[in-house]
Amino acid sequence: MIEAVVFDVGETLVDETREYGTWADWLGVPRHTFAAVFGAVIATGLDYRETFQVFQPGFDLDRERQARADAGKPEWFGEDDLYPDVRPALTKLREMGVWVGIVGNQTVRAGTLLRGLNLPTDFIATSDDWGIQKPALGFFEKVIEAAGCPASEIVYVGDRIDNDVAPAKQVGMRTAYLERGPWGWIHRDKQEVADLSDWRIRDLNELSGIVGAENNLS
């Protein structure tokens, strides 16, 4: 049985194209150049934050987030930044009686923005809320606690093998690898994706069919 489906945020629910574009603007580099370096960093398996170091050695993401906020240009996303399949997919899952959660590596501010979207969910939290970040197993243990059901009855949906699928699998969850966004596309052919993903999807609306099949719903 699948009792709960829990979603990552960036590039799973939220298209981060605009946000990364604003970072390029903040750094004073062309958006295309920033995107190209970003992809190269991900392809080599480095932390995405190394992208900023290329353009500004010593870059401190937390400090710069505050500087942007102080300058009246804080991180932001809204309804138009959600992928088109988000609302219908989450709505359908809840109609099927599935507990729906959203938990990712995000700031407290991002959590506030998510809650303000009034998405059809049962639970929203961020790594900053919890004081622990993916891929730490403690993060996923807190997901299990929040969902209130055995790990084997939870599906964690994400676009990254390192931050989402691998650690979720390690604590006993089932996993859906989403081929979306830079990580989802660049790493889709890795053997770990085949080994650790229970399902591979390209659209969140596929999840209702998966739940229906697993839960023997007609």
PDB file of C-alpha atoms in Angstrom:
ATOM      1  CA  MET A   1       0.000   0.000   0.000  1.00  0.00           C
ATOM      2  CA  ILE A   2       0.985   3.595  -0.584  1.00  0.00           C
ATOM      3  CA  GLU A   3      -0.310   5.739   2.267  1.00  0.00           C
ATOM      4  CA  ALA A   4       1.753   8.873   1.669  1.00  0.00           C
ATOM      5  CA  VAL A   5       3.463  10.687  -1.186  1.00  0.00           C
ATOM      6  CA  VAL A   6       6.042  13.318  -0.262  1.00  0.00           C
ATOM      7  CA  PHE A   7       7.507  15.811  -2.705  1.00  0.00           C
ATOM      8  CA  ASP A   8      10.796  17.626  -3.028  1.00  0.00           C
ATOM      9  CA  VAL A   9      10.419  21.309  -3.944  1.00  0.00           C
ATOM     10  CA  GLY A  10      12.953  22.687  -6.422  1.00  0.00           C
ATOM     11  CA  GLU A  11      12.487  21.329  -9.952  1.00  0.00           C
ATOM     12  CA  THR A  12       9.909  18.867  -8.636  1.00  0.00           C
ATOM     13  CA  LEU A  13       7.152  21.352  -7.853  1.00  0.00           C
ATOM     14  CA  VAL A  14       8.803  24.710  -8.538  1.00  0.00           C
ATOM     15  CA  ASP A  15      10.440  25.635 -11.833  1.00  0.00           C
ATOM     16  CA  GLU A  16      13.568  27.468 -10.670  1.00  0.00           C
ATOM     17  CA  THR A  17      14.405  29.025 -14.036  1.00  0.00           C
ATOM     18  CA  ARG A  18      13.403  32.528 -12.983  1.00  0.00           C
ATOM     19  CA  GLU A  19      15.116  32.283  -9.586  1.00  0.00           C
ATOM     20  CA  TYR A  20      18.443  31.164 -11.013  1.00  0.00           C
ATOM     21  CA  GLY A  21      18.105  33.908 -13.596  1.00  0.00           C
ATOM     22  CA  THR A  22      17.915  36.458 -10.823  1.00  0.00           C
ATOM     23  CA  TRP A  23      21.086  34.985  -9.311  1.00  0.00           C
ATOM     24  CA  ALA A  24      22.845  35.484 -12.634  1.00  0.00           C
ATOM     25  CA  ASP A  25      21.657  39.090 -12.611  1.00  0.00           C
ATOM     26  CA  TRP A  26      22.872  39.512  -9.039  1.00  0.00           C
ATOM     27  CA  LEU A  27      26.314  38.197 -10.008  1.00  0.00           C
ATOM     28  CA  GLY A  28      26.375  40.390 -13.108  1.00  0.00           C
ATOM     29  CA  VAL A  29      26.805  37.553 -15.612  1.00  0.00           C
ATOM     30  CA  PRO A  30      24.643  36.647 -18.627  1.00  0.00           C
ATOM     31  CA  ARG A  31      21.857  34.226 -17.736  1.00  0.00           C
ATOM     32  CA  HIS A  32      22.867  31.849 -20.515  1.00  0.00           C
ATOM     33  CA  THR A  33      26.426  31.726 -19.197  1.00  0.00           C
ATOM     34  CA  PHE A  34      25.256  31.064 -15.663  1.00  0.00           C
ATOM     35  CA  ALA A  35      22.954  28.263 -16.875  1.00  0.00           C
ATOM     36  CA  ALA A  36      25.762  26.646 -18.874  1.00  0.00           C
ATOM     37  CA  VAL A  37      28.162  26.651 -15.929  1.00  0.00           C
ATOM     38  CA  PHE A  38      25.388  25.418 -13.637  1.00  0.00           C
ATOM     39  CA  GLY A  39      24.819  22.423 -15.909  1.00  0.00           C
ATOM     40  CA  ALA A  40      28.527  21.699 -16.158  1.00  0.00           C
ATOM     41  CA  VAL A  41      28.889  21.717 -12.378  1.00  0.00           C
ATOM     42  CA  ILE A  42      25.984  19.287 -11.980  1.00  0.00           C
ATOM     43  CA  ALA A  43      27.294  17.013 -14.745  1.00  0.00           C
ATOM     44  CA  THR A  44      30.612  16.652 -12.929  1.00  0.00           C
ATOM     45  CA  GLY A  45      28.851  15.677  -9.713  1.00  0.00           C
ATOM     46  CA  LEU A  46      29.804  18.792  -7.749  1.00  0.00           C
ATOM     47  CA  ASP A  47      27.521  20.680  -5.386  1.00  0.00           C
ATOM     48  CA  TYR A  48      25.469  23.213  -7.366  1.00  0.00           C
ATOM     49  CA  ARG A  49      26.783  25.971  -5.096  1.00  0.00           C
ATOM     50  CA  GLU A  50      30.159  25.593  -6.789  1.00  0.00           C
ATOM     51  CA  THR A  51      28.565  27.449  -9.705  1.00  0.00           C
ATOM     52  CA  PHE A  52      28.657  30.641  -7.687  1.00  0.00           C
ATOM     53  CA  GLN A  53      32.319  30.110  -6.827  1.00  0.00           C
ATOM     54  CA  VAL A  54      33.200  30.128 -10.520  1.00  0.00           C
ATOM     55  CA  PHE A  55      31.971  33.690 -10.872  1.00  0.00           C
ATOM     56  CA  GLN A  56      32.727  34.938  -7.363  1.00  0.00           C
ATOM     57  CA  PRO A  57      35.303  32.955  -5.352  1.00  0.00           C
ATOM     58  CA  GLY A  58      34.413  32.933  -1.676  1.00  0.00           C
ATOM     59  CA  PHE A  59      30.718  33.392  -2.419  1.00  0.00           C
ATOM     60  CA  ASP A  60      28.579  32.734   0.672  1.00  0.00           C
ATOM     61  CA  LEU A  61      25.041  31.779  -0.356  1.00  0.00           C
ATOM     62  CA  ASP A  62      23.418  32.554   3.008  1.00  0.00           C
ATOM     63  CA  ARG A  63      25.120  35.933   3.226  1.00  0.00           C
ATOM     64  CA  GLU A  64      24.177  36.823  -0.334  1.00  0.00           C
ATOM     65  CA  ARG A  65      20.559  35.769   0.224  1.00  0.00           C
ATOM     66  CA  GLN A  66      20.450  38.272   3.072  1.00  0.00           C
ATOM     67  CA  ALA A  67      22.129  40.920   0.940  1.00  0.00           C
ATOM     68  CA  ARG A  68      19.489  40.400  -1.747  1.00  0.00           C
ATOM     69  CA  ALA A  69      16.736  40.712   0.835  1.00  0.00           C
ATOM     70  CA  ASP A  70      18.303  43.894   2.210  1.00  0.00           C
ATOM     71  CA  ALA A  71      18.414  45.259  -1.341  1.00  0.00           C
ATOM     72  CA  GLY A  72      14.720  44.544  -1.831  1.00  0.00           C
ATOM     73  CA  LYS A  73      15.383  41.562  -4.105  1.00  0.00           C
ATOM     74  CA  PRO A  74      14.698  38.518  -1.903  1.00  0.00           C
ATOM     75  CA  GLU A  75      14.204  34.975  -3.184  1.00  0.00           C
ATOM     76  CA  TRP A  76      10.676  34.588  -4.449  1.00  0.00           C
ATOM     77  CA  PHE A  77       8.427  32.234  -6.344  1.00  0.00           C
ATOM     78  CA  GLY A  78       4.705  32.222  -6.983  1.00  0.00           C
ATOM     79  CA  GLU A  79       1.896  30.440  -8.754  1.00  0.00           C
ATOM     80  CA  ASP A  80       3.428  31.027 -12.189  1.00  0.00           C
ATOM     81  CA  ASP A  81       6.604  29.212 -11.088  1.00  0.00           C
ATOM     82  CA  LEU A  82       4.768  25.975 -10.301  1.00  0.00           C
ATOM     83  CA  TYR A  83       4.990  23.291 -12.949  1.00  0.00           C
ATOM     84  CA  PRO A  84       1.594  22.841 -14.653  1.00  0.00           C
ATOM     85  CA  ASP A  85       1.092  19.306 -13.321  1.00  0.00           C
ATOM     86  CA  VAL A  86       1.494  20.234  -9.650  1.00  0.00           C
ATOM     87  CA  ARG A  87      -2.015  21.230  -8.594  1.00  0.00           C
ATOM     88  CA  PRO A  88      -3.877  18.538 -10.547  1.00  0.00           C
ATOM     89  CA  ALA A  89      -1.505  15.793  -9.394  1.00  0.00           C
ATOM     90  CA  LEU A  90      -1.624  16.752  -5.708  1.00  0.00           C
ATOM     91  CA  THR A  91      -5.386  17.206  -5.849  1.00  0.00           C
ATOM     92  CA  LYS A  92      -5.894  13.758  -7.359  1.00  0.00           C
ATOM     93  CA  LEU A  93      -3.704  12.078  -4.752  1.00  0.00           C
ATOM     94  CA  ARG A  94      -5.643  13.638  -1.903  1.00  0.00           C
ATOM     95  CA  GLU A  95      -8.916  12.611  -3.526  1.00  0.00           C
ATOM     96  CA  MET A  96      -7.552   9.063  -3.473  1.00  0.00           C
ATOM     97  CA  GLY A  97      -7.044   9.309   0.287  1.00  0.00           C
ATOM     98  CA  VAL A  98      -3.261   9.662   0.141  1.00  0.00           C
ATOM     99  CA  TRP A  99      -1.412  11.826   2.681  1.00  0.00           C
ATOM    100  CA  VAL A 100       0.480  14.473   0.706  1.00  0.00           C
ATOM    101  CA  GLY A 101       3.564  16.207   2.037  1.00  0.00           C
ATOM    102  CA  ILE A 102       6.065  18.738   0.707  1.00  0.00           C
ATOM    103  CA  VAL A 103       9.505  18.729   2.292  1.00  0.00           C
ATOM    104  CA  GLY A 104      12.736  19.921   0.686  1.00  0.00           C
ATOM    105  CA  ASN A 105      15.999  21.741   1.218  1.00  0.00           C
ATOM    106  CA  GLN A 106      14.582  25.230   1.400  1.00  0.00           C
ATOM    107  CA  THR A 107      14.760  28.334   3.551  1.00  0.00           C
ATOM    108  CA  VAL A 108      12.179  29.404   6.101  1.00  0.00           C
ATOM    109  CA  ARG A 109      11.159  32.125   3.643  1.00  0.00           C
ATOM    110  CA  ALA A 110      10.574  29.530   0.918  1.00  0.00           C
ATOM    111  CA  GLY A 111       8.407  27.563   3.317  1.00  0.00           C
ATOM    112  CA  THR A 112       6.291  30.663   3.914  1.00  0.00           C
ATOM    113  CA  LEU A 113       5.940  31.187   0.177  1.00  0.00           C
ATOM    114  CA  LEU A 114       4.897  27.556  -0.314  1.00  0.00           C
ATOM    115  CA  ARG A 115       2.243  27.761   2.392  1.00  0.00           C
ATOM    116  CA  GLY A 116       0.952  30.962   0.848  1.00  0.00           C
ATOM    117  CA  LEU A 117       0.167  29.106  -2.377  1.00  0.00           C
ATOM    118  CA  ASN A 118      -2.519  27.060  -0.607  1.00  0.00           C
ATOM    119  CA  LEU A 119      -1.500  23.862  -2.326  1.00  0.00           C
ATOM    120  CA  PRO A 120      -3.637  20.737  -1.735  1.00  0.00           C
ATOM    121  CA  THR A 121      -1.327  19.173   0.851  1.00  0.00           C
ATOM    122  CA  ASP A 122      -1.435  17.835   4.383  1.00  0.00           C
ATOM    123  CA  PHE A 123       2.022  19.005   5.421  1.00  0.00           C
ATOM    124  CA  ILE A 124       4.748  21.466   4.367  1.00  0.00           C
ATOM    125  CA  ALA A 125       8.152  21.855   5.977  1.00  0.00           C
ATOM    126  CA  THR A 126      11.659  22.903   4.962  1.00  0.00           C
ATOM    127  CA  SER A 127      15.156  21.924   5.972  1.00  0.00           C
ATOM    128  CA  ASP A 128      15.558  25.286   7.692  1.00  0.00           C
ATOM    129  CA  ASP A 129      12.367  24.622   9.679  1.00  0.00           C
ATOM    130  CA  TRP A 130      13.837  21.335  10.873  1.00  0.00           C
ATOM    131  CA  GLY A 131      17.475  22.360  11.191  1.00  0.00           C
ATOM    132  CA  ILE A 132      18.650  19.441   9.078  1.00  0.00           C
ATOM    133  CA  GLN A 133      19.241  19.115   5.341  1.00  0.00           C
ATOM    134  CA  LYS A 134      19.070  16.395   2.761  1.00  0.00           C
ATOM    135  CA  PRO A 135      20.778  14.034   2.168  1.00  0.00           C
ATOM    136  CA  ALA A 136      21.115  13.495   5.934  1.00  0.00           C
ATOM    137  CA  LEU A 137      19.137  10.412   6.906  1.00  0.00           C
ATOM    138  CA  GLY A 138      17.745  12.322   9.879  1.00  0.00           C
ATOM    139  CA  PHE A 139      15.863  14.524   7.422  1.00  0.00           C
ATOM    140  CA  PHE A 140      14.075  11.518   5.965  1.00  0.00           C
ATOM    141  CA  GLU A 141      13.417  10.058   9.393  1.00  0.00           C
ATOM    142  CA  LYS A 142      11.560  13.282  10.180  1.00  0.00           C
ATOM    143  CA  VAL A 143       9.552  12.802   6.982  1.00  0.00           C
ATOM    144  CA  ILE A 144       8.504   9.354   8.208  1.00  0.00           C
ATOM    145  CA  GLU A 145       7.538  10.827  11.571  1.00  0.00           C
ATOM    146  CA  ALA A 146       5.467  13.555   9.912  1.00  0.00           C
ATOM    147  CA  ALA A 147       3.682  11.132   7.595  1.00  0.00           C
ATOM    148  CA  GLY A 148       2.761   8.868  10.494  1.00  0.00           C
ATOM    149  CA  CYS A 149       3.053   5.610   8.564  1.00  0.00           C
ATOM    150  CA  PRO A 150       5.770   3.017   7.896  1.00  0.00           C
ATOM    151  CA  ALA A 151       8.575   4.075   5.564  1.00  0.00           C
ATOM    152  CA  SER A 152       7.629   1.303   3.150  1.00  0.00           C
ATOM    153  CA  GLU A 153       4.246   2.973   2.617  1.00  0.00           C
ATOM    154  CA  ILE A 154       5.764   6.355   1.685  1.00  0.00           C
ATOM    155  CA  VAL A 155       6.841   7.392  -1.814  1.00  0.00           C
ATOM    156  CA  TYR A 156       9.377  10.217  -1.940  1.00  0.00           C
ATOM    157  CA  VAL A 157       9.348  12.090  -5.243  1.00  0.00           C
ATOM    158  CA  GLY A 158      12.384  14.040  -6.366  1.00  0.00           C
ATOM    159  CA  ASP A 159      14.609  15.014  -9.278  1.00  0.00           C
ATOM    160  CA  ARG A 160      17.943  14.095  -7.697  1.00  0.00           C
ATOM    161  CA  ILE A 161      19.492  10.715  -7.054  1.00  0.00           C
ATOM    162  CA  ASP A 162      21.938  11.994  -4.408  1.00  0.00           C
ATOM    163  CA  ASN A 163      19.636  14.222  -2.378  1.00  0.00           C
ATOM    164  CA  ASP A 164      16.302  12.475  -2.906  1.00  0.00           C
ATOM    165  CA  VAL A 165      16.201   8.911  -4.166  1.00  0.00           C
ATOM    166  CA  ALA A 166      19.303   7.392  -2.544  1.00  0.00           C
ATOM    167  CA  PRO A 167      18.749   8.612   1.051  1.00  0.00           C
ATOM    168  CA  ALA A 168      14.981   8.025   0.904  1.00  0.00           C
ATOM    169  CA  LYS A 169      15.645   4.467  -0.218  1.00  0.00           C
ATOM    170  CA  GLN A 170      18.196   4.025   2.553  1.00  0.00           C
ATOM    171  CA  VAL A 171      15.589   4.690   5.253  1.00  0.00           C
ATOM    172  CA  GLY A 172      13.151   2.284   3.642  1.00  0.00           C
ATOM    173  CA  MET A 173      10.938   4.552   1.558  1.00  0.00           C
ATOM    174  CA  ARG A 174       9.844   3.864  -1.971  1.00  0.00           C
ATOM    175  CA  THR A 175      11.055   6.334  -4.562  1.00  0.00           C
ATOM    176  CA  ALA A 176       9.957   8.055  -7.755  1.00  0.00           C
ATOM    177  CA  TYR A 177      12.689   9.686  -9.812  1.00  0.00           C
ATOM    178  CA  LEU A 178      11.389  12.668 -11.747  1.00  0.00           C
ATOM    179  CA  GLU A 179      13.120  13.359 -15.052  1.00  0.00           C
ATOM    180  CA  ARG A 180      12.804  17.103 -14.807  1.00  0.00           C
ATOM    181  CA  GLY A 181      15.162  20.007 -14.300  1.00  0.00           C
ATOM    182  CA  PRO A 182      18.975  19.971 -14.610  1.00  0.00           C
ATOM    183  CA  TRP A 183      19.618  17.062 -12.246  1.00  0.00           C
ATOM    184  CA  GLY A 184      16.695  14.999 -13.484  1.00  0.00           C
ATOM    185  CA  TRP A 185      17.842  15.143 -17.094  1.00  0.00           C
ATOM    186  CA  ILE A 186      21.610  15.120 -16.672  1.00  0.00           C
ATOM    187  CA  HIS A 187      21.708  12.116 -14.309  1.00  0.00           C
ATOM    188  CA  ARG A 188      18.778  10.122 -15.706  1.00  0.00           C
ATOM    189  CA  ASP A 189      21.008   7.443 -17.284  1.00  0.00           C
ATOM    190  CA  LYS A 190      23.072   6.770 -14.183  1.00  0.00           C
ATOM    191  CA  GLN A 191      22.979   3.198 -12.941  1.00  0.00           C
ATOM    192  CA  GLU A 192      21.982   4.398  -9.469  1.00  0.00           C
ATOM    193  CA  VAL A 193      18.747   5.766 -10.901  1.00  0.00           C
ATOM    194  CA  ALA A 194      17.865   2.352 -12.310  1.00  0.00           C
ATOM    195  CA  ASP A 195      18.961   0.571  -9.130  1.00  0.00           C
ATOM    196  CA  LEU A 196      17.301   2.802  -6.541  1.00  0.00           C
ATOM    197  CA  SER A 197      14.148   4.172  -8.185  1.00  0.00           C
ATOM    198  CA  ASP A 198      10.941   2.204  -7.830  1.00  0.00           C
ATOM    199  CA  TRP A 199       9.471   4.357 -10.578  1.00  0.00           C
ATOM    200  CA  ARG A 200      10.757   6.837 -13.136  1.00  0.00           C
ATOM    201  CA  ILE A 201       8.304   9.517 -14.184  1.00  0.00           C
ATOM    202  CA  ARG A 202       8.237  12.639 -16.320  1.00  0.00           C
ATOM    203  CA  ASP A 203       4.897  14.005 -15.154  1.00  0.00           C
ATOM    204  CA  LEU A 204       3.507  14.150 -11.625  1.00  0.00           C
ATOM    205  CA  ASN A 205       0.119  13.055 -12.936  1.00  0.00           C
ATOM    206  CA  GLU A 206       1.617   9.585 -13.392  1.00  0.00           C
ATOM    207  CA  LEU A 207       1.595   9.176  -9.619  1.00  0.00           C
ATOM    208  CA  SER A 208      -2.155   8.672  -9.332  1.00  0.00           C
ATOM    209  CA  GLY A 209      -1.905   5.718 -11.689  1.00  0.00           C
ATOM    210  CA  ILE A 210       0.952   4.276  -9.638  1.00  0.00           C
ATOM    211  CA  VAL A 211      -1.015   4.654  -6.409  1.00  0.00           C
ATOM    212  CA  GLY A 212      -4.111   3.153  -8.010  1.00  0.00           C
ATOM    213  CA  ALA A 213      -2.179   0.106  -9.171  1.00  0.00           C
ATOM    214  CA  GLU A 214      -0.333  -0.397  -5.884  1.00  0.00           C
ATOM    215  CA  ASN A 215      -3.447   0.061  -3.769  1.00  0.00           C
ATOM    216  CA  ASN A 216      -5.642  -2.049  -6.054  1.00  0.00           C
ATOM    217  CA  LEU A 217      -8.059   0.790  -6.668  1.00  0.00           C
ATOM    218  CA  SER A 218     -10.496   0.316  -9.515  1.00  0.00           C
TER     219      SER A 218
END
